[in-house]
PDB file of C-alpha atoms in Angstrom:
ATOM      1  CA  LYS F   1     -16.845  10.337  13.550  1.00 67.00           C
ATOM      2  CA  ALA F   2     -17.085   7.316  11.313  1.00 81.00           C
ATOM      3  CA  GLY F   3     -14.062   6.678   9.141  1.00 93.00           C
ATOM      4  CA  VAL F   4     -13.814   6.069   5.437  1.00 96.00           C
ATOM      5  CA  THR F   5     -15.733   2.980   4.381  1.00 97.00           C
ATOM      6  CA  GLN F   6     -15.216   0.908   1.276  1.00 97.00           C
ATOM      7  CA  THR F   7     -17.368  -1.808  -0.205  1.00 97.00           C
ATOM      8  CA  PRO F   8     -16.963  -4.560  -0.991  1.00 97.00           C
ATOM      9  CA  ARG F   9     -13.876  -5.565   0.946  1.00 96.00           C
ATOM     10  CA  TYR F  10     -13.047  -8.460  -1.348  1.00 97.00           C
ATOM     11  CA  LEU F  11     -13.867  -9.179  -4.974  1.00 96.00           C
ATOM     12  CA  ILE F  12     -12.994 -11.948  -7.367  1.00 98.00           C
ATOM     13  CA  LYS F  13     -13.531 -11.345 -11.071  1.00 97.00           C
ATOM     14  CA  THR F  14     -12.387 -12.897 -14.315  1.00 97.00           C
ATOM     15  CA  ARG F  15     -10.535 -11.266 -17.173  1.00 97.00           C
ATOM     16  CA  GLY F  16     -12.684  -9.125 -19.392  1.00 97.00           C
ATOM     17  CA  GLN F  17     -15.294  -8.390 -16.771  1.00 98.00           C
ATOM     18  CA  GLN F  18     -15.856  -4.990 -15.252  1.00 98.00           C
ATOM     19  CA  VAL F  19     -16.044  -4.015 -11.599  1.00 98.00           C
ATOM     20  CA  THR F  20     -17.352  -1.127  -9.522  1.00 98.00           C
ATOM     21  CA  LEU F  21     -15.919  -0.214  -6.144  1.00 98.00           C
ATOM     22  CA  SER F  22     -17.564   2.146  -3.694  1.00 98.00           C
ATOM     23  CA  CYS F  23     -16.181   4.594  -1.170  1.00 98.00           C
ATOM     24  CA  SER F  24     -17.994   6.649   1.464  1.00 98.00           C
ATOM     25  CA  PRO F  25     -15.863   9.501   2.836  1.00 97.00           C
ATOM     26  CA  ILE F  26     -15.714  10.882   6.341  1.00 96.00           C
ATOM     27  CA  SER F  27     -18.675  13.151   6.998  1.00 95.00           C
ATOM     28  CA  GLY F  28     -17.873  16.676   5.851  1.00 92.00           C
ATOM     29  CA  HIS F  29     -15.065  15.616   3.513  1.00 92.00           C
ATOM     30  CA  ARG F  30     -15.593  16.656  -0.090  1.00 92.00           C
ATOM     31  CA  SER F  31     -12.494  15.186  -1.698  1.00 92.00           C
ATOM     32  CA  VAL F  32     -12.117  11.511  -2.486  1.00 94.00           C
ATOM     33  CA  SER F  33      -8.936  10.055  -3.940  1.00 94.00           C
ATOM     34  CA  TRP F  34      -8.270   6.544  -5.177  1.00 97.00           C
ATOM     35  CA  TYR F  35      -5.017   4.620  -5.062  1.00 97.00           C
ATOM     36  CA  GLN F  36      -3.924   1.252  -6.370  1.00 98.00           C
ATOM     37  CA  GLN F  37      -1.492  -0.828  -4.347  1.00 97.00           C
ATOM     38  CA  THR F  38       0.373  -3.762  -5.899  1.00 96.00           C
ATOM     39  CA  PRO F  39       3.517  -5.599  -4.795  1.00 93.00           C
ATOM     40  CA  GLY F  40       5.310  -4.557  -7.961  1.00 90.00           C
ATOM     41  CA  GLN F  41       4.304  -0.920  -8.373  1.00 93.00           C
ATOM     42  CA  GLY F  42       3.530   0.020  -4.795  1.00 94.00           C
ATOM     43  CA  LEU F  43       0.991   2.723  -4.046  1.00 96.00           C
ATOM     44  CA  GLN F  44      -0.051   4.707  -7.092  1.00 96.00           C
ATOM     45  CA  PHE F  45      -2.493   7.569  -7.381  1.00 94.00           C
ATOM     46  CA  LEU F  46      -5.455   6.934  -9.677  1.00 96.00           C
ATOM     47  CA  PHE F  47      -7.592  10.067  -9.477  1.00 93.00           C
ATOM     48  CA  GLU F  48      -9.262  12.551  -7.173  1.00 92.00           C
ATOM     49  CA  TYR F  49     -12.797  13.856  -7.159  1.00 93.00           C
ATOM     50  CA  PHE F  50     -13.950  17.047  -5.532  1.00 92.00           C
ATOM     51  CA  SER F  51     -17.488  18.358  -5.680  1.00 91.00           C
ATOM     52  CA  GLU F  52     -18.457  15.760  -8.275  1.00 94.00           C
ATOM     53  CA  THR F  53     -15.610  16.783 -10.617  1.00 93.00           C
ATOM     54  CA  GLN F  54     -12.381  14.995 -11.345  1.00 92.00           C
ATOM     55  CA  ARG F  55      -9.675  17.346 -10.120  1.00 88.00           C
ATOM     56  CA  ASN F  56      -6.523  15.254 -10.465  1.00 86.00           C
ATOM     57  CA  LYS F  57      -5.628  12.220 -12.476  1.00 89.00           C
ATOM     58  CA  GLY F  58      -2.764   9.733 -12.364  1.00 91.00           C
ATOM     59  CA  ASN F  59      -1.206   7.766 -15.193  1.00 92.00           C
ATOM     60  CA  PHE F  60      -3.677   4.974 -15.648  1.00 96.00           C
ATOM     61  CA  PRO F  61      -5.462   3.851 -18.820  1.00 96.00           C
ATOM     62  CA  GLY F  62      -8.977   4.928 -19.627  1.00 96.00           C
ATOM     63  CA  ARG F  63     -10.307   1.580 -18.404  1.00 97.00           C
ATOM     64  CA  PHE F  64     -10.107   3.130 -14.949  1.00 98.00           C
ATOM     65  CA  SER F  65     -12.800   5.685 -14.327  1.00 97.00           C
ATOM     66  CA  GLY F  66     -14.654   7.154 -11.433  1.00 97.00           C
ATOM     67  CA  ARG F  67     -17.371   9.453 -10.352  1.00 97.00           C
ATOM     68  CA  GLN F  68     -18.554  11.285  -7.301  1.00 97.00           C
ATOM     69  CA  PHE F  69     -22.077  11.877  -6.151  1.00 97.00           C
ATOM     70  CA  SER F  70     -23.603  14.946  -4.528  1.00 96.00           C
ATOM     71  CA  ASN F  71     -23.205  13.365  -1.083  1.00 95.00           C
ATOM     72  CA  SER F  72     -19.433  12.993  -1.805  1.00 95.00           C
ATOM     73  CA  ARG F  73     -19.616   9.218  -2.072  1.00 97.00           C
ATOM     74  CA  SER F  74     -17.460   7.972  -4.889  1.00 98.00           C
ATOM     75  CA  GLU F  75     -17.333   4.957  -7.141  1.00 98.00           C
ATOM     76  CA  MET F  76     -14.463   3.621  -9.173  1.00 98.00           C
ATOM     77  CA  ASN F  77     -14.999   1.470 -12.227  1.00 98.00           C
ATOM     78  CA  VAL F  78     -12.554  -0.753 -14.032  1.00 98.00           C
ATOM     79  CA  SER F  79     -13.647  -2.146 -17.364  1.00 95.00           C
ATOM     80  CA  THR F  80     -12.206  -5.057 -19.334  1.00 96.00           C
ATOM     81  CA  LEU F  81     -10.283  -6.373 -16.369  1.00 97.00           C
ATOM     82  CA  GLU F  82      -6.758  -7.663 -16.837  1.00 97.00           C
ATOM     83  CA  LEU F  83      -4.744  -9.948 -14.581  1.00 97.00           C
ATOM     84  CA  GLY F  84      -2.526  -6.996 -13.697  1.00 96.00           C
ATOM     85  CA  ASP F  85      -5.474  -5.150 -12.192  1.00 97.00           C
ATOM     86  CA  SER F  86      -5.353  -7.480  -9.201  1.00 98.00           C
ATOM     87  CA  ALA F  87      -4.555  -5.130  -6.347  1.00 97.00           C
ATOM     88  CA  LEU F  88      -5.671  -3.477  -3.168  1.00 97.00           C
ATOM     89  CA  TYR F  89      -7.673  -0.379  -4.068  1.00 98.00           C
ATOM     90  CA  LEU F  90      -7.585   2.259  -1.398  1.00 97.00           C
ATOM     91  CA  CYS F  91      -9.855   5.234  -1.112  1.00 96.00           C
ATOM     92  CA  ALA F  92      -8.944   8.340   0.866  1.00 94.00           C
ATOM     93  CA  SER F  93     -11.008  11.320   1.855  1.00 93.00           C
ATOM     94  CA  SER F  94     -10.078  14.814   2.904  1.00 90.00           C
ATOM     95  CA  LEU F  95     -11.642  18.236   3.268  1.00 87.00           C
ATOM     96  CA  GLY F  96     -10.171  19.138  -0.084  1.00 81.00           C
ATOM     97  CA  THR F  97     -10.060  22.863   0.535  1.00 77.00           C
ATOM     98  CA  VAL F  98      -7.507  23.406   3.264  1.00 68.00           C
ATOM     99  CA  LEU F  99      -3.889  24.177   2.509  1.00 63.00           C
ATOM    100  CA  THR F 100      -2.597  21.660   5.013  1.00 64.00           C
ATOM    101  CA  ASP F 101      -5.105  18.972   4.214  1.00 78.00           C
ATOM    102  CA  THR F 102      -4.630  15.359   5.240  1.00 85.00           C
ATOM    103  CA  GLN F 103      -5.985  12.270   3.527  1.00 89.00           C
ATOM    104  CA  TYR F 104      -7.575   9.573   5.630  1.00 92.00           C
ATOM    105  CA  PHE F 105      -7.754   6.120   4.126  1.00 95.00           C
ATOM    106  CA  GLY F 106     -10.349   3.394   4.140  1.00 95.00           C
ATOM    107  CA  PRO F 107      -9.653  -0.323   4.653  1.00 94.00           C
ATOM    108  CA  GLY F 108      -9.436  -0.972   0.935  1.00 96.00           C
ATOM    109  CA  THR F 109     -11.029  -3.361  -1.526  1.00 97.00           C
ATOM    110  CA  ARG F 110      -8.913  -6.327  -2.508  1.00 97.00           C
ATOM    111  CA  LEU F 111      -9.602  -7.211  -6.129  1.00 98.00           C
ATOM    112  CA  THR F 112      -8.450 -10.511  -7.572  1.00 98.00           C
ATOM    113  CA  VAL F 113      -8.676 -11.031 -11.318  1.00 98.00           C
ATOM    114  CA  LEU F 114      -8.525 -14.638 -12.500  1.00 97.00           C
TER     115      LEU F 114
ATOM    116  CA  ALA U   1       8.772  14.618 -11.113  1.00 77.00           C
ATOM    117  CA  GLN U   2       8.406  13.969  -7.446  1.00 87.00           C
ATOM    118  CA  LYS U   3      10.040  10.968  -5.877  1.00 94.00           C
ATOM    119  CA  VAL U   4      10.189   9.408  -2.435  1.00 97.00           C
ATOM    120  CA  THR U   5      12.869   6.901  -1.511  1.00 97.00           C
ATOM    121  CA  GLN U   6      12.751   4.577   1.456  1.00 97.00           C
ATOM    122  CA  ALA U   7      15.982   2.660   1.222  1.00 95.00           C
ATOM    123  CA  GLN U   8      15.215   0.350   4.133  1.00 97.00           C
ATOM    124  CA  THR U   9      13.078  -2.493   2.881  1.00 97.00           C
ATOM    125  CA  GLU U  10      12.747  -4.312   6.175  1.00 97.00           C
ATOM    126  CA  ILE U  11      13.865  -3.677   9.742  1.00 98.00           C
ATOM    127  CA  SER U  12      13.697  -6.101  12.638  1.00 97.00           C
ATOM    128  CA  VAL U  13      14.074  -4.936  16.226  1.00 97.00           C
ATOM    129  CA  VAL U  14      13.460  -6.331  19.659  1.00 97.00           C
ATOM    130  CA  GLU U  15      10.732  -4.739  21.720  1.00 97.00           C
ATOM    131  CA  LYS U  16      11.791  -1.565  23.584  1.00 97.00           C
ATOM    132  CA  GLU U  17      14.492  -0.751  21.072  1.00 97.00           C
ATOM    133  CA  ASP U  18      14.371   2.600  19.300  1.00 97.00           C
ATOM    134  CA  VAL U  19      14.051   2.477  15.525  1.00 97.00           C
ATOM    135  CA  THR U  20      14.449   5.151  12.862  1.00 97.00           C
ATOM    136  CA  LEU U  21      12.845   4.903   9.451  1.00 98.00           C
ATOM    137  CA  ASP U  22      14.558   6.868   6.705  1.00 97.00           C
ATOM    138  CA  CYS U  23      12.896   8.867   3.959  1.00 98.00           C
ATOM    139  CA  VAL U  24      14.503  10.957   1.229  1.00 98.00           C
ATOM    140  CA  TYR U  25      12.419  12.959  -1.196  1.00 96.00           C
ATOM    141  CA  GLU U  26      12.799  14.900  -4.426  1.00 95.00           C
ATOM    142  CA  THR U  27      10.588  17.746  -5.534  1.00 90.00           C
ATOM    143  CA  ARG U  28      10.831  20.980  -7.470  1.00 87.00           C
ATOM    144  CA  ASP U  29       7.970  22.541  -5.549  1.00 83.00           C
ATOM    145  CA  THR U  30       8.802  25.170  -2.983  1.00 82.00           C
ATOM    146  CA  THR U  31       5.713  24.365  -0.965  1.00 82.00           C
ATOM    147  CA  TYR U  32       5.055  20.742  -0.228  1.00 86.00           C
ATOM    148  CA  TYR U  33       3.901  18.438   2.520  1.00 88.00           C
ATOM    149  CA  LEU U  34       5.392  15.272   3.881  1.00 91.00           C
ATOM    150  CA  PHE U  35       3.525  12.482   5.590  1.00 92.00           C
ATOM    151  CA  TRP U  36       4.099   9.216   7.356  1.00 95.00           C
ATOM    152  CA  TYR U  37       1.465   6.513   7.191  1.00 96.00           C
ATOM    153  CA  LYS U  38       1.379   3.110   8.842  1.00 96.00           C
ATOM    154  CA  GLN U  39      -0.164   0.061   7.195  1.00 96.00           C
ATOM    155  CA  PRO U  40      -0.866  -2.822   9.571  1.00 94.00           C
ATOM    156  CA  PRO U  41      -1.722  -6.280   8.219  1.00 90.00           C
ATOM    157  CA  SER U  42      -5.379  -5.266   7.981  1.00 87.00           C
ATOM    158  CA  GLY U  43      -4.415  -3.078   5.014  1.00 89.00           C
ATOM    159  CA  GLU U  44      -5.749   0.303   6.054  1.00 91.00           C
ATOM    160  CA  LEU U  45      -3.303   3.186   5.821  1.00 94.00           C
ATOM    161  CA  VAL U  46      -3.224   5.007   9.139  1.00 94.00           C
ATOM    162  CA  PHE U  47      -2.135   8.651   9.166  1.00 92.00           C
ATOM    163  CA  LEU U  48       0.674   9.331  11.629  1.00 92.00           C
ATOM    164  CA  ILE U  49       2.229  12.740  11.026  1.00 88.00           C
ATOM    165  CA  ARG U  50       2.362  15.644   8.572  1.00 87.00           C
ATOM    166  CA  ARG U  51       5.044  18.246   8.107  1.00 86.00           C
ATOM    167  CA  ASN U  52       4.945  21.378   5.935  1.00 84.00           C
ATOM    168  CA  SER U  53       7.953  22.382   3.856  1.00 83.00           C
ATOM    169  CA  PHE U  54       8.156  25.773   5.519  1.00 80.00           C
ATOM    170  CA  ASP U  55       8.276  24.373   9.031  1.00 76.00           C
ATOM    171  CA  GLU U  56      11.445  22.487   9.882  1.00 72.00           C
ATOM    172  CA  GLN U  57      10.732  22.281  13.569  1.00 72.00           C
ATOM    173  CA  ASN U  58      11.141  18.742  14.751  1.00 73.00           C
ATOM    174  CA  GLU U  59       8.646  17.419  17.235  1.00 74.00           C
ATOM    175  CA  ILE U  60       7.930  14.559  19.522  1.00 75.00           C
ATOM    176  CA  SER U  61       4.496  13.066  19.928  1.00 80.00           C
ATOM    177  CA  GLY U  62       4.409  10.315  22.482  1.00 89.00           C
ATOM    178  CA  ARG U  63       6.723   7.586  21.256  1.00 93.00           C
ATOM    179  CA  TYR U  64       6.934   9.122  17.789  1.00 92.00           C
ATOM    180  CA  SER U  65       9.358  11.806  16.673  1.00 91.00           C
ATOM    181  CA  TRP U  66      10.488  13.065  13.318  1.00 90.00           C
ATOM    182  CA  ASN U  67      13.478  14.840  11.886  1.00 91.00           C
ATOM    183  CA  PHE U  68      12.825  17.038   8.866  1.00 91.00           C
ATOM    184  CA  GLN U  69      15.873  18.509   7.131  1.00 91.00           C
ATOM    185  CA  LYS U  70      15.326  20.440   3.915  1.00 90.00           C
ATOM    186  CA  SER U  71      19.067  20.724   3.325  1.00 91.00           C
ATOM    187  CA  THR U  72      19.309  16.969   2.844  1.00 94.00           C
ATOM    188  CA  SER U  73      15.711  16.419   1.655  1.00 94.00           C
ATOM    189  CA  SER U  74      15.123  13.954   4.432  1.00 95.00           C
ATOM    190  CA  PHE U  75      12.149  13.273   6.637  1.00 94.00           C
ATOM    191  CA  ASN U  76      13.052  10.534   9.080  1.00 95.00           C
ATOM    192  CA  PHE U  77      10.686   8.988  11.581  1.00 94.00           C
ATOM    193  CA  THR U  78      11.657   7.492  14.928  1.00 95.00           C
ATOM    194  CA  ILE U  79       9.739   5.199  17.208  1.00 96.00           C
ATOM    195  CA  THR U  80      11.053   5.157  20.747  1.00 96.00           C
ATOM    196  CA  ALA U  81      10.703   2.049  22.883  1.00 97.00           C
ATOM    197  CA  SER U  82       9.131   0.025  20.093  1.00 97.00           C
ATOM    198  CA  GLN U  83       6.270  -2.348  20.816  1.00 97.00           C
ATOM    199  CA  VAL U  84       4.996  -5.446  19.048  1.00 96.00           C
ATOM    200  CA  VAL U  85       1.918  -3.470  17.967  1.00 95.00           C
ATOM    201  CA  ASP U  86       4.212  -1.190  15.981  1.00 96.00           C
ATOM    202  CA  SER U  87       4.836  -4.032  13.538  1.00 97.00           C
ATOM    203  CA  ALA U  88       3.578  -2.782  10.184  1.00 97.00           C
ATOM    204  CA  VAL U  89       4.693  -1.307   6.897  1.00 98.00           C
ATOM    205  CA  TYR U  90       5.503   2.375   7.144  1.00 98.00           C
ATOM    206  CA  PHE U  91       5.148   4.680   4.164  1.00 97.00           C
ATOM    207  CA  CYS U  92       6.589   8.109   3.646  1.00 97.00           C
ATOM    208  CA  ALA U  93       4.600  10.276   1.246  1.00 95.00           C
ATOM    209  CA  LEU U  94       4.951  13.635  -0.470  1.00 92.00           C
ATOM    210  CA  SER U  95       2.130  15.842  -1.685  1.00 87.00           C
ATOM    211  CA  GLU U  96       2.298  17.331  -5.129  1.00 72.00           C
ATOM    212  CA  GLY U  97       2.285  21.088  -5.388  1.00 58.00           C
ATOM    213  CA  PRO U  98       0.805  23.750  -3.162  1.00 53.00           C
ATOM    214  CA  GLY U  99      -2.759  23.671  -2.095  1.00 52.00           C
ATOM    215  CA  THR U 100      -4.455  20.487  -1.100  1.00 55.00           C
ATOM    216  CA  ALA U 101      -2.567  17.277  -0.545  1.00 59.00           C
ATOM    217  CA  SER U 102      -4.881  15.262  -2.717  1.00 71.00           C
ATOM    218  CA  LYS U 103      -2.226  13.575  -4.835  1.00 84.00           C
ATOM    219  CA  LEU U 104       0.351  11.737  -2.793  1.00 90.00           C
ATOM    220  CA  THR U 105       3.557  10.179  -4.041  1.00 93.00           C
ATOM    221  CA  PHE U 106       4.506   7.278  -1.822  1.00 96.00           C
ATOM    222  CA  GLY U 107       7.780   5.575  -1.109  1.00 97.00           C
ATOM    223  CA  THR U 108       8.036   1.824  -1.399  1.00 97.00           C
ATOM    224  CA  GLY U 109       7.572   1.342   2.332  1.00 97.00           C
ATOM    225  CA  THR U 110       9.636  -0.082   5.175  1.00 98.00           C
ATOM    226  CA  ARG U 111       8.398  -3.224   6.861  1.00 98.00           C
ATOM    227  CA  LEU U 112       9.038  -3.036  10.605  1.00 98.00           C
ATOM    228  CA  GLN U 113       9.005  -6.242  12.598  1.00 97.00           C
ATOM    229  CA  VAL U 114       9.087  -5.884  16.376  1.00 97.00           C
ATOM    230  CA  THR U 115       9.629  -9.096  18.306  1.00 96.00           C
ATOM    231  CA  LEU U 116       9.571  -9.937  21.991  1.00 93.00           C
TER     232      LEU U 116
END
């Protein structure tokens, strides 16, 4: 089975711009979660989508948004980029319906904001 | 609020040594799940093990073993006979609430350096 894929792997943007990151889950997985990883704050949960609906949300400003498509692929959007948004953005997929579910992570998208 | 503490920031060992990574967690949930993930330099988080709160049986899987103790809220991970390929950052994580483990709270990670 193919793993979780994320595109692009690297991005460089400037302050004020917006960016869209994409995540394709493992086949059969219906839940996609997004995490931000920075040296200062570590790994932080952004949000989770299941069956095209946001099911969980972390403590991030409204500039961070996402969506999920009918094929379970997910996109994350960050508007009005700030320097502090520079991070590794990790996507994880899981079945989403099993009590003892496990999240499997993609390779991440490294975003640099200049 | 849930919290995961990995007090060891960095550990250096020589190949073939055993190494234990510590993890202490806090949660008010009665049902929860604990995980260990490995992050090599490539950046991808690799799932290693999962343990349910209602199952304190400790297990060994190859060179990996873990010690889960609810009484001390600890979930320690041991690598036996470490290898250079084990060099990575290791994260302990806790799922929030019963049901699916879709929202993980991570510790700050322990960087393991295995040298020849």
